[in-house]
Amino acid sequence: MAQTATTQPVSDDFDSVPTRLYSLDALRGFDMFWIMGADEIFYTMKHATNSPFWDTLANQFTHPDWNGFHAYDMIFPLFLFMAGVSTPFSVGRELEKGKSREQLLLRVIKRAFILVLLGFIANNGLKIQPIADMRFGSVLGRIGIAYMFANIIFFIFKRMGANGLVLGAAHWLLPVA
């Protein structure tokens, strides 16, 4: 008995709508690799070999004292960039599925609050201490706040359409000119 082959959708088929942006997933994985501590590879090689090559690479994974930036200082902005790039895909898809802006706005605010709270806990733990000794600023908190404002801006411009984009660009360009 002969079996018929079923065709799978081709990834470069222009008529199909992709559900994921794999390049963004790969970049997110690359960034998370460094966030999780991959810089230790370079520190270990530096100490094991005493080579100037590994010393130079290890130096790129330290924060300079206000005199420029190293490669390591691009990890956080890269993560924020990816959060902004993914907003039209994730939120836009939910809007197309019929979720209301109010539902999505509540979800965005809740996620931002959770990230700020997790950042606060990561900095201070769960111990009770005087407010003067607590550290409120955190990378997670900044990601949460930037995520929230990026999504709110997306909601505003999505509603206004192309005219809103032109008005927004003009708003930023006019003070410069």
XYZ file of N, CA, C and O in Angstrom, residues 1 8 10 13 51 53 66 72 77-79 82 99 101 109-110 125 128 132 142 146 148 151 153 156 169-170 173 176:
116
model
N 0.848 -1.167 0.000
C 0.000 0.000 0.000
C 0.901 1.240 0.000
O 1.773 1.380 0.837
N 5.087 19.539 4.745
C 5.234 20.426 5.884
C 5.392 21.843 5.365
O 5.944 22.056 4.293
N 6.955 25.169 4.478
C 8.343 25.566 4.272
C 8.579 26.869 5.020
O 7.748 27.774 4.990
N 8.364 30.131 3.037
C 7.134 30.357 2.293
C 6.583 31.728 2.687
O 6.243 31.970 3.836
N 47.965 34.465 29.523
C 48.161 34.948 28.158
C 47.556 36.344 28.005
O 46.468 36.615 28.511
N 46.240 37.492 25.390
C 45.013 37.329 24.616
C 43.817 37.117 25.546
O 42.803 37.806 25.434
N 33.820 54.373 34.594
C 33.320 55.584 33.957
C 34.230 56.157 32.885
O 34.289 57.350 32.675
N 30.877 43.737 27.869
C 29.980 43.296 28.934
C 28.878 44.318 29.212
O 27.783 43.956 29.627
N 21.599 46.517 27.638
C 20.882 47.203 26.549
C 20.393 46.241 25.468
O 19.330 46.438 24.897
N 21.162 45.186 25.210
C 20.730 44.197 24.227
C 19.454 43.508 24.685
O 18.531 43.292 23.902
N 19.369 43.203 25.963
C 18.173 42.567 26.489
C 16.963 43.498 26.380
O 15.870 43.078 25.993
N 15.802 43.605 22.803
C 15.020 42.418 22.443
C 13.612 42.480 23.019
O 12.650 42.046 22.378
N -8.061 39.852 22.282
C -7.963 40.338 23.659
C -8.072 41.853 23.658
O -7.603 42.528 22.748
N -7.424 45.743 24.908
C -6.248 46.518 25.342
C -6.175 46.585 26.863
O -5.089 46.581 27.429
N 1.238 45.556 33.225
C 1.505 46.184 34.523
C 1.826 45.121 35.572
O 2.738 45.296 36.383
N 1.106 44.005 35.531
C 1.366 42.920 36.477
C 2.772 42.350 36.286
O 3.506 42.156 37.253
N 16.886 40.244 49.655
C 16.463 39.009 50.306
C 15.114 39.206 50.964
O 14.414 40.187 50.720
N 13.985 41.340 57.102
C 13.442 42.639 57.483
C 14.611 43.513 57.932
O 15.415 43.113 58.779
N 16.515 52.496 55.148
C 17.770 53.137 54.742
C 18.796 52.128 54.240
O 19.671 52.464 53.442
N 14.492 47.638 36.354
C 14.627 48.494 35.164
C 14.041 47.812 33.936
O 13.407 48.457 33.100
N 10.966 49.412 31.882
C 11.142 49.663 30.445
C 10.151 48.832 29.633
O 9.572 49.334 28.655
N 7.188 47.835 30.593
C 5.863 48.418 30.764
C 5.689 49.658 29.876
O 4.699 49.779 29.145
N 5.494 48.834 26.127
C 4.197 48.283 25.748
C 3.118 49.360 25.747
O 2.248 49.362 24.873
N 3.571 52.521 25.097
C 3.826 53.295 23.872
C 3.320 52.527 22.662
O 2.706 53.096 21.751
N -0.418 52.883 22.400
C -0.806 54.213 21.928
C -0.614 54.313 20.419
O -1.514 54.740 19.694
N 7.403 60.550 15.705
C 8.731 60.851 15.160
C 8.945 62.355 15.084
O 10.017 62.859 15.414
N 7.907 63.083 14.671
C 8.023 64.551 14.584
C 8.238 65.146 15.970
O 9.011 66.088 16.139
N 11.884 64.646 16.725
C 12.821 65.312 15.821
C 12.760 66.829 15.925
O 13.773 67.494 15.741
N 15.142 68.712 18.253
C 16.542 68.611 17.828
C 16.839 69.641 16.756
O 17.900 70.231 16.719
